[in-house]
Coordinates of C-alpha atoms and ligand atoms in Angstrom, one line a residue:
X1 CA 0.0 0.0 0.0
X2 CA 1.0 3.4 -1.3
X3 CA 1.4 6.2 1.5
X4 CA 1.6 9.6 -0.1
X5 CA 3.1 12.1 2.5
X6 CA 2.5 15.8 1.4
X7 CA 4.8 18.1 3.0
X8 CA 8.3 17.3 4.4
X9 CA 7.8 19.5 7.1
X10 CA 8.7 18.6 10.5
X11 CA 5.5 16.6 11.2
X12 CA 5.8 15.2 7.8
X13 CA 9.6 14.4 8.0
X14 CA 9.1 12.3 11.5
X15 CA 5.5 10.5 10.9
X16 CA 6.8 9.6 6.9
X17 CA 10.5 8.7 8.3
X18 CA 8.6 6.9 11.2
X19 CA 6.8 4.7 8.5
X20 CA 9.1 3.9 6.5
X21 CA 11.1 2.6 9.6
X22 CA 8.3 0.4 10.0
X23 CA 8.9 -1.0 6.5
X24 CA 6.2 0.7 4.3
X25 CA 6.3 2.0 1.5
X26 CA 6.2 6.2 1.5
X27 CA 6.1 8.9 -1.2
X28 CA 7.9 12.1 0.5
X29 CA 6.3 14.9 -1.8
X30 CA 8.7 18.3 -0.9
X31 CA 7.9 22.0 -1.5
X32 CA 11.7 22.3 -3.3
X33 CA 13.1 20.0 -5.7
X34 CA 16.3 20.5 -3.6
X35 CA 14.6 19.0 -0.8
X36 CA 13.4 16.1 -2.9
X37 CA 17.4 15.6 -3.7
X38 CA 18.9 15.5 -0.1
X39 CA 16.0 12.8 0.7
X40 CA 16.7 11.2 -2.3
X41 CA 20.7 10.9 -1.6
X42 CA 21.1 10.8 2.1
X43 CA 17.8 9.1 3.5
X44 CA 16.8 10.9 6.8
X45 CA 17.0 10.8 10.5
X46 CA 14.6 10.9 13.3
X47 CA 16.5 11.8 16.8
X48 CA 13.8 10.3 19.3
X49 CA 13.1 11.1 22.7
X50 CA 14.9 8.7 24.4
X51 CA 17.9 9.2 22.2
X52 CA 17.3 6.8 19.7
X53 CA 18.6 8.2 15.9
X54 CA 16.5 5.9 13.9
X55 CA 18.2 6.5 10.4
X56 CA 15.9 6.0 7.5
X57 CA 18.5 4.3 4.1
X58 CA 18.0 6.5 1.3
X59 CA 16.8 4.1 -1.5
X60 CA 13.9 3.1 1.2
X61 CA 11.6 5.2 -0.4
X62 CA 10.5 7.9 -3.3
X63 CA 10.9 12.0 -2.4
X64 CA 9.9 14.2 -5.2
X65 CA 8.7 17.8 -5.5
X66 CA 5.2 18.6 -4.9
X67 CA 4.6 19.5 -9.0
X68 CA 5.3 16.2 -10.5
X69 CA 3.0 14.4 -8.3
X70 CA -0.4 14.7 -10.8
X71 CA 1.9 12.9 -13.7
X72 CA 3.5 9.9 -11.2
X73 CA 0.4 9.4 -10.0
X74 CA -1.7 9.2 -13.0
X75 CA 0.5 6.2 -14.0
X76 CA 0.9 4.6 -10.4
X77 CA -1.9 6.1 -8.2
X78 CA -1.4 5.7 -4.1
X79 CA -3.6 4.7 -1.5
X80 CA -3.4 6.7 1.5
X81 CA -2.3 10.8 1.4
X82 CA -1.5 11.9 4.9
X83 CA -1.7 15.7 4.0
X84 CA 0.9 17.3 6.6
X85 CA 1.4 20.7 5.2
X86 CA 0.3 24.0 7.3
X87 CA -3.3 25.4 6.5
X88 CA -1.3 27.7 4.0
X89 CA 0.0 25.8 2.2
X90 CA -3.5 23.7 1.5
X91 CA -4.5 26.2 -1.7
X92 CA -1.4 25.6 -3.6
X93 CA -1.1 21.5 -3.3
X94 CA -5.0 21.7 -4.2
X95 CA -4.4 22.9 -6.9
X96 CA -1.7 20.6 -8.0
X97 CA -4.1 17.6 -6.9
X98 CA -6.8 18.8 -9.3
X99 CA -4.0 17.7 -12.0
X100 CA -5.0 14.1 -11.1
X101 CA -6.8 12.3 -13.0
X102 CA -8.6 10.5 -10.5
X103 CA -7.8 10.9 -7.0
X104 CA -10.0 8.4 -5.6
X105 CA -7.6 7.7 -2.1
X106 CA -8.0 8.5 1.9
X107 CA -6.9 11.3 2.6
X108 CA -6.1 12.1 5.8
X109 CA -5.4 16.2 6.6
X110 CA -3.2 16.8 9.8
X111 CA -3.7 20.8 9.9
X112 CA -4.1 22.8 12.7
X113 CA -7.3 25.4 12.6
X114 CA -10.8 24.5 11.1
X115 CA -12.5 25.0 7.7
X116 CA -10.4 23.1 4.9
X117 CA -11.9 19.7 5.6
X118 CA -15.3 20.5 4.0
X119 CA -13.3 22.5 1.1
X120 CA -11.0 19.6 0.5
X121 CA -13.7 17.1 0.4
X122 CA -15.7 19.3 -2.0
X123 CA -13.1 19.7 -4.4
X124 CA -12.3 15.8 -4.7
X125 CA -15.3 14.2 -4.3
X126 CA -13.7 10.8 -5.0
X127 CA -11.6 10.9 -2.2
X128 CA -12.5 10.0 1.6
X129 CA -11.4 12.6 3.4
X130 CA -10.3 12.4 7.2
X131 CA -8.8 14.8 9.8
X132 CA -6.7 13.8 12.0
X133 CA -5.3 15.6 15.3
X134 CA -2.5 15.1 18.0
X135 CA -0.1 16.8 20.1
X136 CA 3.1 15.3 18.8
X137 CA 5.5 18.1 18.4
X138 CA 8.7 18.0 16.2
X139 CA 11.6 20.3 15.1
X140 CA 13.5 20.0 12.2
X141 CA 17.1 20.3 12.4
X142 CA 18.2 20.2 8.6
X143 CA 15.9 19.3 5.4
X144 CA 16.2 15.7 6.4
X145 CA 16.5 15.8 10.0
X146 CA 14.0 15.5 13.4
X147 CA 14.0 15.8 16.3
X148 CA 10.6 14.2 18.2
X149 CA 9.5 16.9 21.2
X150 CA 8.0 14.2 22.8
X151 CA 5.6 11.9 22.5
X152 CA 2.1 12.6 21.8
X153 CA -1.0 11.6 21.2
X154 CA -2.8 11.2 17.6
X155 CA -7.2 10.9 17.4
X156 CA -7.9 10.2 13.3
X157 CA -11.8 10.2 12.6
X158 CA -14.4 11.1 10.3
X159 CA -15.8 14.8 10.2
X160 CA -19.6 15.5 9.4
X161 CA -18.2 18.2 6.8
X162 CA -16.5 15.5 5.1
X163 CA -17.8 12.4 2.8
X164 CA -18.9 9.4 3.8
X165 CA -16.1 7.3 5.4
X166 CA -14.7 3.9 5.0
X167 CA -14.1 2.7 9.1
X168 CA -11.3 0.4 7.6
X169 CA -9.7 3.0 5.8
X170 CA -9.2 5.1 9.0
X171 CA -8.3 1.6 11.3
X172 CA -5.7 1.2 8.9
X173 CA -3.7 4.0 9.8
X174 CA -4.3 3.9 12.8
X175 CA -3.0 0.3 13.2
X176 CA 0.0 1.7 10.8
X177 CA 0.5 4.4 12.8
X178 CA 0.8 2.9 16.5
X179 CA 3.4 -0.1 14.5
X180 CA 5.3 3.5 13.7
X181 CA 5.4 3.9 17.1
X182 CA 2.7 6.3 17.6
X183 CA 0.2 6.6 19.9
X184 CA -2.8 6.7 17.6
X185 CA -6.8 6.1 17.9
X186 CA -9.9 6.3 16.0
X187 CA -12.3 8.5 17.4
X188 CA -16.2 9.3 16.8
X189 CA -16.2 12.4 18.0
X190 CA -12.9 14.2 15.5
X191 CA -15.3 17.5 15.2
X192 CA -15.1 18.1 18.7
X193 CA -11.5 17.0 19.3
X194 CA -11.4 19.6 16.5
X195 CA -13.0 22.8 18.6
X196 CA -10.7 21.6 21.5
X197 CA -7.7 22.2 19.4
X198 CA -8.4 25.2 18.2
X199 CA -9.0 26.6 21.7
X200 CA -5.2 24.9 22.7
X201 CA -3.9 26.2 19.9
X202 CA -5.2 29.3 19.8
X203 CA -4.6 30.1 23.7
X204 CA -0.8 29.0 23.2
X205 CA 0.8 29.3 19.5
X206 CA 0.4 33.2 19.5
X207 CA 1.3 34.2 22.8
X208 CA 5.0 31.5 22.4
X209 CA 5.3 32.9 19.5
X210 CA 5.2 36.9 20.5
X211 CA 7.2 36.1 23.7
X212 CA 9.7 33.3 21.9
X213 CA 9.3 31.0 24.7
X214 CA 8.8 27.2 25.0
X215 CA 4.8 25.9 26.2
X216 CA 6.3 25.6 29.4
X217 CA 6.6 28.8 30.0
X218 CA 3.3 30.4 29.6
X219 CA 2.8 28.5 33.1
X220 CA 5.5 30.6 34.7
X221 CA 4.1 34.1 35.6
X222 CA 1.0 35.5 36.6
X223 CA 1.0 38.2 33.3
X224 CA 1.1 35.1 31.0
X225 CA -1.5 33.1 32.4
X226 CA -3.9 35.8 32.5
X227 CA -3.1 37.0 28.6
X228 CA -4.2 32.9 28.1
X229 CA -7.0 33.0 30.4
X230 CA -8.1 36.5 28.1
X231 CA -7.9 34.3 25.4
X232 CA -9.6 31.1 26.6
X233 CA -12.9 33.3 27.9
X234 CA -13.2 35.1 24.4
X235 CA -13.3 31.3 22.6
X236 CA -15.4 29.9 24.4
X237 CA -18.1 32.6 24.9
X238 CA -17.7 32.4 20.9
X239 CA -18.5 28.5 21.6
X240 CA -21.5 29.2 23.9
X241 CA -23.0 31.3 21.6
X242 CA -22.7 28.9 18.5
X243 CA -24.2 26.1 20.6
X244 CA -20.6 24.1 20.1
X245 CA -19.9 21.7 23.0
X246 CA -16.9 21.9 25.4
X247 CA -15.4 20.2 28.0
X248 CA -15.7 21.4 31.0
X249 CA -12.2 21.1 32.4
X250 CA -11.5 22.7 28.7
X251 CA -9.1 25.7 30.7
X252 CA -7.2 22.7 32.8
X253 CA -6.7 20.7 29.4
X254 CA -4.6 23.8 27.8
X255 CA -2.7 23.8 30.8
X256 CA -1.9 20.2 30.7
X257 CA -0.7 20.6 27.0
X258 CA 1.6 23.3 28.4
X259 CA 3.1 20.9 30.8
X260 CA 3.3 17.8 28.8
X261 CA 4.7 19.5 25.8
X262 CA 7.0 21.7 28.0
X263 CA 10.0 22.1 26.3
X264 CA 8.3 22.4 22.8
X265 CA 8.8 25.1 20.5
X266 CA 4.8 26.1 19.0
X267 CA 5.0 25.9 15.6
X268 CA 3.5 29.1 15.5
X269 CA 7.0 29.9 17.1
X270 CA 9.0 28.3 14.8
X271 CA 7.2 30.0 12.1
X272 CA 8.1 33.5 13.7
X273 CA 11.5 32.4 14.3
X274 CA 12.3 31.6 11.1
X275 CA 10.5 34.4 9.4
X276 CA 7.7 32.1 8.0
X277 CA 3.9 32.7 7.1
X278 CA 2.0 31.5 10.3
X279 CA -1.1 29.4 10.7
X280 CA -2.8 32.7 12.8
X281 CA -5.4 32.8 10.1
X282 CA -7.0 29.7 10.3
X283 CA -6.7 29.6 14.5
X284 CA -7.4 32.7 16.2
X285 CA -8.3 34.3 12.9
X286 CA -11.1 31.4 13.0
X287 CA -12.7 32.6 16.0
X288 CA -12.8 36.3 15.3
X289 CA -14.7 34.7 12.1
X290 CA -16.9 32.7 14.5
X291 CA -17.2 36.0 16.9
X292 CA -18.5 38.2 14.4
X293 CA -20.8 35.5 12.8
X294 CA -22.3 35.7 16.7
X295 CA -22.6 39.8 16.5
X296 CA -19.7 39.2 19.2
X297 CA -15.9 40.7 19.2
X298 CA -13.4 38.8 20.2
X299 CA -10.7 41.2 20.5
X300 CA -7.9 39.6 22.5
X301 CA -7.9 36.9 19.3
X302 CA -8.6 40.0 17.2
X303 CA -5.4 41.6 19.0
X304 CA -2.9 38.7 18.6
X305 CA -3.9 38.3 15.0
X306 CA -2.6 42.2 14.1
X307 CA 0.7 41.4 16.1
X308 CA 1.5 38.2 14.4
X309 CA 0.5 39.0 11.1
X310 CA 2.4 42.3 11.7
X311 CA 5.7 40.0 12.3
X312 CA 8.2 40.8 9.5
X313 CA 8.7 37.4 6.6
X314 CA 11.7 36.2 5.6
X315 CA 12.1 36.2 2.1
X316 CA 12.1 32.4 0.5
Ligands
KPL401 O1 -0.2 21.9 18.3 C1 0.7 22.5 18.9 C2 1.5 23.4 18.0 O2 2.6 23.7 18.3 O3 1.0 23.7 16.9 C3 0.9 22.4 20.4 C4 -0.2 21.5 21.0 C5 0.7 23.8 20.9 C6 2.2 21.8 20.7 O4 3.3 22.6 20.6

């Protein structure tokens, strides 16, 4: 079985490098052709948690840039697409995919934020499209290096603004997945994981990435908990008023992320640090959305939107 990895990202990097690892066969598919190359002649490597290296032999697998894929996969189509770009980089590949011929796969989308799954599944109707969400964290070190933050947890399920789904389609992956060596479910309930990610996400990416500072610590001083509590109120009054369910222990969840993912970087962080378009847009950008669909404002997410978005890019 074919596994089409989109984006050699850091995410992408460690869950494709993982699976090949596990002996299957992977289809890296780069932004550069340069990338593409290095995979191609050096093979990668994961550094683990426990300080492991597991070295992935080049010649284990295909890498190729993003703009070939429609004509390789019109004469060997894949199975499975784990779609690991950021949320702005989803135009751009979609276009690309529309090349295809037929793209009748699963396709499972591992972006932070809400809105392109139903998007995605309009514009390939043949596929099956899934959404998946965890908390792994990763940081690349080179074009084919990783390091894992930690280790995670990855939900992969079935959203109501998606197609119908094929159960085995999304126990496969699963069961490939945890062989990988991560820890991976199914779950019934992805649209809500969904909302409670956003509200993580939203409550820490912007605020590590204004103040440069690991998850950890926001926990450390009474200023930065209180900007994420600011931030945390305005989502989920936003929630309440569109009727969308949330734990109750919602605020003491972000604060566990924080903990167990200590010594991660956000990759809203990473983006800043290395001068790169963020995913602000599709997270706290998504809630002033939702706000103002409400007749509400929700102007701390409002705030940390200008500042981020005001962050000078790095050219390439
Ligand atoms: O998802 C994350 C991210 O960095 O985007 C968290 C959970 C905040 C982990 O760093």
């Amino acid at each position: 079985m074919i596994i089409d990895v989109i984006g050699a990202g850091s995410l992408g990097l460690m869950y494709g490098g993982a699976l090949i690892y596990a002996g299957e066969e992977v289809r890296f598919w780069t932004r550069t052709s340069e990338q593409a190359a290095q995979l191609l002649e050096a093979g990668m490597k994961i550094n683990q948690p426990d300080g492991q290296v597991w070295r992935v032999q080049a010649g284990s697998f295909e890498a190729r840039d993003i703009a070939s894929l429609p004509e390789v996969w019109n004469q060997k189509p894949g199975h499975m697409i784990m779609l690991m770009s950021k949320q702005g980089g989803i135009q751009e590949i979609m276009e690309i995919l529309t090349k295809v011929r037929k793209l009748d796969a699963a396709l499972f989308c591992f972006q932070n934020g809400t809105g392109h799954i139903p998007v995605i599944a309009k514009a390939f109707p043949s596929t099956r499209v899934y959404a998946a969400i965890t908390t792994e964290g990763a940081k690349r070190i080179e074009e084919i290096e990783v390091t894992r933050a930690g280790y995670g947890e990855t939900q992969i399920g079935s959203s109501q603004h998606a197609g119908k789904p094929i159960k085995a389609e999304i126990d496969t992956l699963v069961d490939k997945l945890n062989k990988a060596g991560f820890d991976t479910k199914s779950s019934n309930e992805i649209d809500r994981l969904i909302y409670r990610k956003l509200v993580i996400n939203a409550v820490i990416n912007p605020l590590t990435a204004l103040w440069r500072i690991p998850n950890g610590e926001l926990l450390t001083s009474r200023e930065r908990r209180n900007a994420m509590k600011q931030l945390y109120r305005e989502a989920v009054a936003v929630y309440a008023a569109h009727q969308i369910e949330y734990d109750t222990d919602l605020w003491e969840q972000v604060v566990a992320v924080c903990q167990s993912t200590s010594s991660n970087w956000s990759s809203m962080c990473m983006d800043v640090l290395h001068g790169r378009t963020t995913e602000i847009a599709a997270i706290n950008g998504s809630i002033v959305a939702m706000a103002e669909d409400a007749g509400m404002h929700a102007e701390a997410h409002q705030l940390v939107c200008l500042l981020i978005e005001g962050m000078p890019l790095r050219e390439g």
